[in-house]
JSON list of C-alpha atoms in Angstrom, two decimals:
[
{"chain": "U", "resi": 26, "resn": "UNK", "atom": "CA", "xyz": [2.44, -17.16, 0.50]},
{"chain": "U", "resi": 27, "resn": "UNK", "atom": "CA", "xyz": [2.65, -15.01, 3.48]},
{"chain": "U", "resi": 28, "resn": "UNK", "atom": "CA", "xyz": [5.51, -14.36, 5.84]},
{"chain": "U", "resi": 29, "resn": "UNK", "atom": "CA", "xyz": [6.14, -11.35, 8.63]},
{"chain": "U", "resi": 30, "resn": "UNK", "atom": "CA", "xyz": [4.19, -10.95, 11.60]},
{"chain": "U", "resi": 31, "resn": "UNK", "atom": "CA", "xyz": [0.83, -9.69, 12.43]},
{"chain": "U", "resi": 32, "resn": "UNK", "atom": "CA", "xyz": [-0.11, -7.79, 15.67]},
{"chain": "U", "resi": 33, "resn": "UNK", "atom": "CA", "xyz": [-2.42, -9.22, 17.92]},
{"chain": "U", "resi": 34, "resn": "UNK", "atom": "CA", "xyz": [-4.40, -5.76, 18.26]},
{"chain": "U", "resi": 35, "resn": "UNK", "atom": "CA", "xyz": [-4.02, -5.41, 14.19]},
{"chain": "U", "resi": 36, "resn": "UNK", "atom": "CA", "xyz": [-8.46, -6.31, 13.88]},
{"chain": "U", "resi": 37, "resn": "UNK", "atom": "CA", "xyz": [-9.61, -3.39, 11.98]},
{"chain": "U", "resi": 38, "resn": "UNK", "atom": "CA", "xyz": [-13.55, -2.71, 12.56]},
{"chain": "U", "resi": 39, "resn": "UNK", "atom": "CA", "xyz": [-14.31, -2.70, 8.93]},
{"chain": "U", "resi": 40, "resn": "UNK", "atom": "CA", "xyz": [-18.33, -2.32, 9.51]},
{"chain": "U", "resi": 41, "resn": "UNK", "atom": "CA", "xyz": [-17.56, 0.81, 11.20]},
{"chain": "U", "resi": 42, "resn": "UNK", "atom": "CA", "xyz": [-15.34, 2.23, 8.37]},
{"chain": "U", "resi": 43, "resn": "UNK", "atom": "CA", "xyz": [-17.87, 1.40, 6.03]},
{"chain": "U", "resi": 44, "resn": "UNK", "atom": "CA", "xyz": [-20.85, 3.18, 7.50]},
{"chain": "U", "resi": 45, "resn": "UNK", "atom": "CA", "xyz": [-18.19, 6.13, 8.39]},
{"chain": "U", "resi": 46, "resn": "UNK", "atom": "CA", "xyz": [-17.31, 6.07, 4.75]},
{"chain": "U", "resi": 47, "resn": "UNK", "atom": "CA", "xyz": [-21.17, 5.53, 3.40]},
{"chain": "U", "resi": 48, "resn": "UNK", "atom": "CA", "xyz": [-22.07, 8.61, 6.07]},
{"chain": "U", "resi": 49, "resn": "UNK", "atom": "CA", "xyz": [-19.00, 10.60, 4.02]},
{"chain": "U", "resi": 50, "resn": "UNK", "atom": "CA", "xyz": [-20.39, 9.93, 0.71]},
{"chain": "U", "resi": 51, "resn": "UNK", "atom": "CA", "xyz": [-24.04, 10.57, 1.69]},
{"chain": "U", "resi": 52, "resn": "UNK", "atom": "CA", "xyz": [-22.46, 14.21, 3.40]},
{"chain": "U", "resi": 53, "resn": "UNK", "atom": "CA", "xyz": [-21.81, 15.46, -0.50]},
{"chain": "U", "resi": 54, "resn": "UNK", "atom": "CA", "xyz": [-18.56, 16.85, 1.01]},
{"chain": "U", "resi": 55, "resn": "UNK", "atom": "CA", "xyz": [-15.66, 16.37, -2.01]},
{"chain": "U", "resi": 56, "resn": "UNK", "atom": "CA", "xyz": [-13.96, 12.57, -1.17]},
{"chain": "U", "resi": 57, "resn": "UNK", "atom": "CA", "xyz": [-10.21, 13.85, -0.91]},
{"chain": "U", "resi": 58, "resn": "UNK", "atom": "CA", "xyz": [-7.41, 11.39, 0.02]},
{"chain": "U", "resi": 59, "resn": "UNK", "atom": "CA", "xyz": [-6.84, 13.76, 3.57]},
{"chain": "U", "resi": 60, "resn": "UNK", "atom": "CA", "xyz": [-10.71, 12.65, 4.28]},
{"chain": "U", "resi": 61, "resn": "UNK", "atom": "CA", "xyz": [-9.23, 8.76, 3.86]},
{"chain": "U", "resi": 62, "resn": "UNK", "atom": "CA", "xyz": [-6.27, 9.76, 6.52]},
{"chain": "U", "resi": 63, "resn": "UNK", "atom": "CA", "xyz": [-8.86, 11.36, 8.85]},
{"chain": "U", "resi": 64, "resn": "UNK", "atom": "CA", "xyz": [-11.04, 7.75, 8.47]},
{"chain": "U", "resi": 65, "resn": "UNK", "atom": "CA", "xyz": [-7.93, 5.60, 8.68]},
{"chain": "U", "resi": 66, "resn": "UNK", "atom": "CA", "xyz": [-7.29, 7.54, 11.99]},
{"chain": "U", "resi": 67, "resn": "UNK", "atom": "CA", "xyz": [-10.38, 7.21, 13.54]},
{"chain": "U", "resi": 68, "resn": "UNK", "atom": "CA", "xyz": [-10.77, 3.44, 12.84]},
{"chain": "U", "resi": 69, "resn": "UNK", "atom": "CA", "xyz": [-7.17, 2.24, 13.10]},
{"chain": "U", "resi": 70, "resn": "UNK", "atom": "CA", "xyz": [-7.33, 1.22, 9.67]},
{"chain": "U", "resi": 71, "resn": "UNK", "atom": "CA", "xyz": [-3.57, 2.90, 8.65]},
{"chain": "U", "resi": 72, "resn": "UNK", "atom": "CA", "xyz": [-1.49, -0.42, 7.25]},
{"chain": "U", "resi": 73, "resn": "UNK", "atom": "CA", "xyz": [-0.29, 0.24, 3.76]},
{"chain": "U", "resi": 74, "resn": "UNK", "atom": "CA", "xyz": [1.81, -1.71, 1.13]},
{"chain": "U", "resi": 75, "resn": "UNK", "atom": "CA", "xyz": [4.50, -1.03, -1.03]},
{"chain": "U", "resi": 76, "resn": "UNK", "atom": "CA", "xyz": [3.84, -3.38, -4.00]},
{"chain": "U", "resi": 77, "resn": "UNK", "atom": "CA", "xyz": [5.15, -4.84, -7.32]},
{"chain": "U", "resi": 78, "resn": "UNK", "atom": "CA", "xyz": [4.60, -7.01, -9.93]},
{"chain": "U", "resi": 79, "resn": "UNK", "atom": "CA", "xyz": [6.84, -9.69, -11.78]},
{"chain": "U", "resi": 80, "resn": "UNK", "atom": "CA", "xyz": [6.24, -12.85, -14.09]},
{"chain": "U", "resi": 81, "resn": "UNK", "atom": "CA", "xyz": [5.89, -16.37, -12.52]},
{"chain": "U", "resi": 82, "resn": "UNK", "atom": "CA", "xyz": [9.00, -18.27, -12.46]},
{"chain": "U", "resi": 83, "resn": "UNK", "atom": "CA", "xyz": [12.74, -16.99, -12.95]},
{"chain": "U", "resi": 84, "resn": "UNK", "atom": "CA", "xyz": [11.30, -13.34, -11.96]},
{"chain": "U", "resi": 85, "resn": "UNK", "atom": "CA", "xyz": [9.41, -13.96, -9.00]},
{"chain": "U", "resi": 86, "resn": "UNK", "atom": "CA", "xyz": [11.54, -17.14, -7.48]},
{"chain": "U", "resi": 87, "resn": "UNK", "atom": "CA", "xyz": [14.18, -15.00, -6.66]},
{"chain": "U", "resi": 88, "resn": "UNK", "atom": "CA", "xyz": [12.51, -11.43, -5.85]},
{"chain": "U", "resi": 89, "resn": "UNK", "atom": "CA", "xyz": [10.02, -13.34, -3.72]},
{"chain": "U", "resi": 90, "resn": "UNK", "atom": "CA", "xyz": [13.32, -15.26, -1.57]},
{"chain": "U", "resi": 91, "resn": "UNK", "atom": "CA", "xyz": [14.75, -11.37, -1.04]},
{"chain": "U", "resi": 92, "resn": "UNK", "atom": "CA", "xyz": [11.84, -10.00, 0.30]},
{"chain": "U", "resi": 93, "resn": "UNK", "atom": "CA", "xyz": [10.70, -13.24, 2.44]},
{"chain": "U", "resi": 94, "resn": "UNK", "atom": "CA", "xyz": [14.40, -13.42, 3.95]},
{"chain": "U", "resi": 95, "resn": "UNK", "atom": "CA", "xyz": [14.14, -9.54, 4.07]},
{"chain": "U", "resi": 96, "resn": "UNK", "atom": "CA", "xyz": [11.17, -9.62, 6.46]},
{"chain": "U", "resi": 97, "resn": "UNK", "atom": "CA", "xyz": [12.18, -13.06, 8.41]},
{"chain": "U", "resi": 98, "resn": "UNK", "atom": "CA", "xyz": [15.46, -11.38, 9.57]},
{"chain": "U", "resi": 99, "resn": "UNK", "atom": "CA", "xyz": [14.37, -7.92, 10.03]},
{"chain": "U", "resi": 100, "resn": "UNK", "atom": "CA", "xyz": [16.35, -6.25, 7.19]},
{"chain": "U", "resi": 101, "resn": "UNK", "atom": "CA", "xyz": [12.91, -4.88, 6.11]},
{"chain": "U", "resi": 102, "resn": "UNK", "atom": "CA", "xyz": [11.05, -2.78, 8.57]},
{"chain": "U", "resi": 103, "resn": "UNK", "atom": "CA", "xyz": [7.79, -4.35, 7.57]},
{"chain": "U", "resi": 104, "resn": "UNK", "atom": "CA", "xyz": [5.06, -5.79, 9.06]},
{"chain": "U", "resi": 105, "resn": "UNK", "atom": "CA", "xyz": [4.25, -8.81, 6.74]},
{"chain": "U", "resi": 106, "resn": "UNK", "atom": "CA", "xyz": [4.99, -9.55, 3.13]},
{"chain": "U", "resi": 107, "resn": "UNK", "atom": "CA", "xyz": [2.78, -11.81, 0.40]},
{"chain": "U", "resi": 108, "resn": "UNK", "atom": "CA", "xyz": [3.06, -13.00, -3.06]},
{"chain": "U", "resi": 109, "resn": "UNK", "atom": "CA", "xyz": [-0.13, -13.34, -5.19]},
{"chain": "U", "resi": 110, "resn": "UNK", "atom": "CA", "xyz": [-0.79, -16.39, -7.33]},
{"chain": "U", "resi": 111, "resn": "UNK", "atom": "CA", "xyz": [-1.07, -15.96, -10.84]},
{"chain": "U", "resi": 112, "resn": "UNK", "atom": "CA", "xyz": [-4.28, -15.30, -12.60]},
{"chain": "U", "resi": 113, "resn": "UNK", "atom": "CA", "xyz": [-5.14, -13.32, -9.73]},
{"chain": "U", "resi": 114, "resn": "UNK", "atom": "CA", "xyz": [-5.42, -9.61, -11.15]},
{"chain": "U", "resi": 115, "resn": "UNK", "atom": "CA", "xyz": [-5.72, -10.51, -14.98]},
{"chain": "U", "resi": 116, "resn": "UNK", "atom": "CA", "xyz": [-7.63, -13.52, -15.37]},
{"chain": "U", "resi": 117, "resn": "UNK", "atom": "CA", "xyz": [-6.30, -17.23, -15.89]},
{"chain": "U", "resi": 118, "resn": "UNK", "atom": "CA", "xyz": [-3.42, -16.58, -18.57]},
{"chain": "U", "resi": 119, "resn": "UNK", "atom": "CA", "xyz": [-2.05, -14.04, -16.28]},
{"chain": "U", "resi": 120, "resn": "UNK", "atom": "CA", "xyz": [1.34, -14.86, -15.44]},
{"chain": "U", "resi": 121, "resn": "UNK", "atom": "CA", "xyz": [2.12, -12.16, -13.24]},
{"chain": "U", "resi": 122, "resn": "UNK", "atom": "CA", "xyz": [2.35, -12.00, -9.22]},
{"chain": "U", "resi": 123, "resn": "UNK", "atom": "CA", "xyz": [2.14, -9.03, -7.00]},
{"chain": "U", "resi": 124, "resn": "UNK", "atom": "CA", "xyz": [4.62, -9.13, -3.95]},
{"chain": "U", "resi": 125, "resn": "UNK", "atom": "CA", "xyz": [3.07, -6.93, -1.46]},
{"chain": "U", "resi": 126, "resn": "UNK", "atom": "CA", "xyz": [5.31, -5.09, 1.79]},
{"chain": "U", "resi": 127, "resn": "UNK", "atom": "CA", "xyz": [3.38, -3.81, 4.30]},
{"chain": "U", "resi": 128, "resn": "UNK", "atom": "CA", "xyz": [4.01, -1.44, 6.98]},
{"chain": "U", "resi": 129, "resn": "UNK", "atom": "CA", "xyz": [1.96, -0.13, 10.36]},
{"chain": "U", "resi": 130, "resn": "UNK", "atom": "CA", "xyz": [1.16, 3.28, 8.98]},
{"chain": "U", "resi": 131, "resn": "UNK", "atom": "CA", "xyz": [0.45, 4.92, 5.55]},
{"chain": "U", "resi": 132, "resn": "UNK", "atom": "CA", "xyz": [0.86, 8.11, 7.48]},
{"chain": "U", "resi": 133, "resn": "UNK", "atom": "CA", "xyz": [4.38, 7.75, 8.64]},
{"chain": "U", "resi": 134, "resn": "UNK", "atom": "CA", "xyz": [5.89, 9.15, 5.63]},
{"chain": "U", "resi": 135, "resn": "UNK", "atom": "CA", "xyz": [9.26, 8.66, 7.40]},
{"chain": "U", "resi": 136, "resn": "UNK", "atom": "CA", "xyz": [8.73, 4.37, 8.15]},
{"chain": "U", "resi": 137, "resn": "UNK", "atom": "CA", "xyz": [6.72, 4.43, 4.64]},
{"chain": "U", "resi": 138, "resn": "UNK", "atom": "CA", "xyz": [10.18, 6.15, 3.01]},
{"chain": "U", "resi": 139, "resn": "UNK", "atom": "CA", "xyz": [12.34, 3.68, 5.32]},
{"chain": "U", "resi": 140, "resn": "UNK", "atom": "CA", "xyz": [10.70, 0.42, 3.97]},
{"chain": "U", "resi": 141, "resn": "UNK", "atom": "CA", "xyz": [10.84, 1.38, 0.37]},
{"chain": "U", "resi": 142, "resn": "UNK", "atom": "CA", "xyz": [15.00, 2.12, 1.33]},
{"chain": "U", "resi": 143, "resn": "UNK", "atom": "CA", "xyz": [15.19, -1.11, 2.59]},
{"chain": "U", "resi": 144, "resn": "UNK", "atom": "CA", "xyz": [13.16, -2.77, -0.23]},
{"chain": "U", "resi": 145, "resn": "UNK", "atom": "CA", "xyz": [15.99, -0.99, -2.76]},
{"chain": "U", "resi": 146, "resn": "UNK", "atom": "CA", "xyz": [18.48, -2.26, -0.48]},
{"chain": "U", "resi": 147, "resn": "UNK", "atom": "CA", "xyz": [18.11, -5.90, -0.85]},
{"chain": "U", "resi": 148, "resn": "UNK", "atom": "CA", "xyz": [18.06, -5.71, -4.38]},
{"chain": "U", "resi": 149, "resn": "UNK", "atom": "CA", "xyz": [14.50, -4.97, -5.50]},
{"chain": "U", "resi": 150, "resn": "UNK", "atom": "CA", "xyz": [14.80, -2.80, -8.96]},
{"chain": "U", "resi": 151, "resn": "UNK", "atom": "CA", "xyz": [11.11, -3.19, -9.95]},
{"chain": "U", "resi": 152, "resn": "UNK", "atom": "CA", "xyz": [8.71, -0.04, -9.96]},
{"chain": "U", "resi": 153, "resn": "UNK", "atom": "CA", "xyz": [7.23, 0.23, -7.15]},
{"chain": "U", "resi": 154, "resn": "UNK", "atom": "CA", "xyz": [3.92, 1.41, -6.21]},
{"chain": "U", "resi": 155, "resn": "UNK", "atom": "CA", "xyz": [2.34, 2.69, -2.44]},
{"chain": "U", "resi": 156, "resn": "UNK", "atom": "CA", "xyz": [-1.14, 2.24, -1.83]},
{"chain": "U", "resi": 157, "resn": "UNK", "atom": "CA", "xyz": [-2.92, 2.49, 1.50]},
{"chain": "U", "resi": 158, "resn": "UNK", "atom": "CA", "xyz": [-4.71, -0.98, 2.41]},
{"chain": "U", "resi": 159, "resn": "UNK", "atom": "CA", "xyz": [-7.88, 1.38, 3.22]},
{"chain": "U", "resi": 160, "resn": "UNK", "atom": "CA", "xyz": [-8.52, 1.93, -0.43]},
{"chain": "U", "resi": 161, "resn": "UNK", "atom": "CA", "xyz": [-9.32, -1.94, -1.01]},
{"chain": "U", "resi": 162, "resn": "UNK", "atom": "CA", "xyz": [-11.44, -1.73, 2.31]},
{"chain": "U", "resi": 163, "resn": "UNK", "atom": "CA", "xyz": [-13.24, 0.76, 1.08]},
{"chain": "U", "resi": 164, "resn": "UNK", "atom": "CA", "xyz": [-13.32, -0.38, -2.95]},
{"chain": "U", "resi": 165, "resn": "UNK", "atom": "CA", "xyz": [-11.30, 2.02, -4.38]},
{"chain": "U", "resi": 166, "resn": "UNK", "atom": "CA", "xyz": [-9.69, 1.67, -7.15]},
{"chain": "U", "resi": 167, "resn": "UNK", "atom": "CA", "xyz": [-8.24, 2.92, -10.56]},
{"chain": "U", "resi": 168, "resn": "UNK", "atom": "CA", "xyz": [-10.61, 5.46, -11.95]},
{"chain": "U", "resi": 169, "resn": "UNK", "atom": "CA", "xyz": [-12.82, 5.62, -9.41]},
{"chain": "U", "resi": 170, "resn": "UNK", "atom": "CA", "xyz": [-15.60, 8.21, -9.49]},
{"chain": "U", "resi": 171, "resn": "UNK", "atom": "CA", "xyz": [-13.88, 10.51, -7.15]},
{"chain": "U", "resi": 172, "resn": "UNK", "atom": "CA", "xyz": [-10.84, 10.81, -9.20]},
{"chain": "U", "resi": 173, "resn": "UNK", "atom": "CA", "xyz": [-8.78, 9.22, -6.50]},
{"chain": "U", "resi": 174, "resn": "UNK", "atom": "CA", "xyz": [-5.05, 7.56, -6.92]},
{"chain": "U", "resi": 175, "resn": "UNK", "atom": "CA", "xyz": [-4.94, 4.29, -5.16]},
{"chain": "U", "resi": 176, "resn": "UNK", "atom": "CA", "xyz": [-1.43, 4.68, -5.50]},
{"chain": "U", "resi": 177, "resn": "UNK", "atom": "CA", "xyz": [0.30, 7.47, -3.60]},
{"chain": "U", "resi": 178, "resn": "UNK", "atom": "CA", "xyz": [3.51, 7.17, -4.16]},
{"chain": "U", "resi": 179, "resn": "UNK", "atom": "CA", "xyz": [5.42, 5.75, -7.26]},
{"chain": "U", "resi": 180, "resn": "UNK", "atom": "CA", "xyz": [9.54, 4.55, -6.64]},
{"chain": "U", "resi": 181, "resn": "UNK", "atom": "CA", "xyz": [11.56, 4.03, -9.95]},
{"chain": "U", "resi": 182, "resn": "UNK", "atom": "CA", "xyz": [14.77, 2.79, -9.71]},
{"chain": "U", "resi": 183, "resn": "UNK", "atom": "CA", "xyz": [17.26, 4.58, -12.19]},
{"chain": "U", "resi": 184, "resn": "UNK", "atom": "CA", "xyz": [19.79, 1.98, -12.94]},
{"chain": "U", "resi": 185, "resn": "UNK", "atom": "CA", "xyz": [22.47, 4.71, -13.89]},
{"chain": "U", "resi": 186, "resn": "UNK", "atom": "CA", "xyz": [22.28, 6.80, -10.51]},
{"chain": "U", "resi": 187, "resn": "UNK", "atom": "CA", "xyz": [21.51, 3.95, -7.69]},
{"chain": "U", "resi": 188, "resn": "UNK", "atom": "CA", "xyz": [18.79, 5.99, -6.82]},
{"chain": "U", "resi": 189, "resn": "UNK", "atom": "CA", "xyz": [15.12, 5.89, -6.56]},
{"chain": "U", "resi": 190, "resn": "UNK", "atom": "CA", "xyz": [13.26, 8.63, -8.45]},
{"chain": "U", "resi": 191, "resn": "UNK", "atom": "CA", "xyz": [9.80, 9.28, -6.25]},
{"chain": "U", "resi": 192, "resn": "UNK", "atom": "CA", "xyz": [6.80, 10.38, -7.70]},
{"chain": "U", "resi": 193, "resn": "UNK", "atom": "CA", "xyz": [3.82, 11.82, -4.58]},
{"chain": "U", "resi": 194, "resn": "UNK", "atom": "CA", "xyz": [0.72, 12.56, -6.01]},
{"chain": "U", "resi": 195, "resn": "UNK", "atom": "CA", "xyz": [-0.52, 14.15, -3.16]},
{"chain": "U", "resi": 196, "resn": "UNK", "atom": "CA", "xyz": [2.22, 16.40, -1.52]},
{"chain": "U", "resi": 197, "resn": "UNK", "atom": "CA", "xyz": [-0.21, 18.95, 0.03]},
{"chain": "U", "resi": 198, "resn": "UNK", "atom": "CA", "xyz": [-1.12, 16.65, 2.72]},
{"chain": "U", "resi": 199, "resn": "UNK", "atom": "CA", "xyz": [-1.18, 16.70, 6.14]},
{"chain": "U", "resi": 200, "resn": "UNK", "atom": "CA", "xyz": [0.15, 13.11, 7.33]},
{"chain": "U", "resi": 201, "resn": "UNK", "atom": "CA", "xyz": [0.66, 13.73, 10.46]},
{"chain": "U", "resi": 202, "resn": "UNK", "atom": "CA", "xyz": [-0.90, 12.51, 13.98]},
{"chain": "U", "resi": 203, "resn": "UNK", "atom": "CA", "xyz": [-4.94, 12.00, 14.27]},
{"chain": "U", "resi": 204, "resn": "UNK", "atom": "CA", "xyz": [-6.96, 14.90, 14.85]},
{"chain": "U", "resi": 205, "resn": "UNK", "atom": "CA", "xyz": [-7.66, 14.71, 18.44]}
]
């Protein structure tokens, strides 16, 4: 299931990210995470998700209704939202969904920061995990060969404060605007 909106202009040229990304591998340059920003710039390819995972039924009924009713009225600052079917990431007796919330711009620390706020907001305690959507372009995943985190950011909710403990695995980079 799917709801939000999707902008007209949002086609990402994903041959031309691949052969940008086969022409970085082939360059023997290190693959860093800043190298992904400096693709994701120069293809428009910067849409990223905050995600989570809960068990089919009296978990994700309700979680899913917050975040769908989230993104319908504009309470979340998202782009889209979309629930997984089961068996999708563990094989048939998997049980579990991922509800993904995506925003414009994995570089926008500020919107990315905003939507996980919002996502608190309406009542979502799971952990939460951040992953730009050009690492599944691109087929990277856990343990990859370059030692990349899909994940680069990691919210916990601590029941005891109302607050969100954030985890960045990659605070020495630059997120700002494209290199021009």
């Amino acid at each position: 299931t799917v709801c939000g909106r999707v902008k007209d202009s949002y086609l990402p040229d994903l041959i031309a990210l691949q052969d940008s990304w086969e022409q970085l591998r082939r360059s023997n340059r290190t693959i860093t995470l800043q190298n992904l920003i400096e693709l994701g710039h120069m293809h428009e390819v910067l849409v990223g998700k905050w995600l989570f995972y809960a068990e089919t039924g009296l978990k994700i009924d309700p979680l899913w209704s917050l975040v769908a009713k989230g993104v319908h009225s504009g309470v979340l600052p998202a782009l889209s939202a979309k629930v997984s079917p089961t068996g999708e990431y563990g094989g048939d007796k998997d049980t579990s969904h991922v509800v993904c919330i995506y925003n414009e711009d994995f570089t926008d620390i500020d919107s990315v920061m905003e939507l996980e706020s919002a996502i608190r907001k309406i009542g979502i305690k799971s952990q939460l995990f951040y992953k730009p959507d050009i690492f599944t372009y691109l087929g990277i995943y856990r343990n990859n060969e370059w030692g990349l985190r899909p994940s680069v950011y990691t919210s916990v909710f601590d029941i005891i404060s109302g607050c969100s403990k954030m985890v960045s695995y990659n605070s020495d980079l630059t997120f700002g605007s494209s290199p021009n």
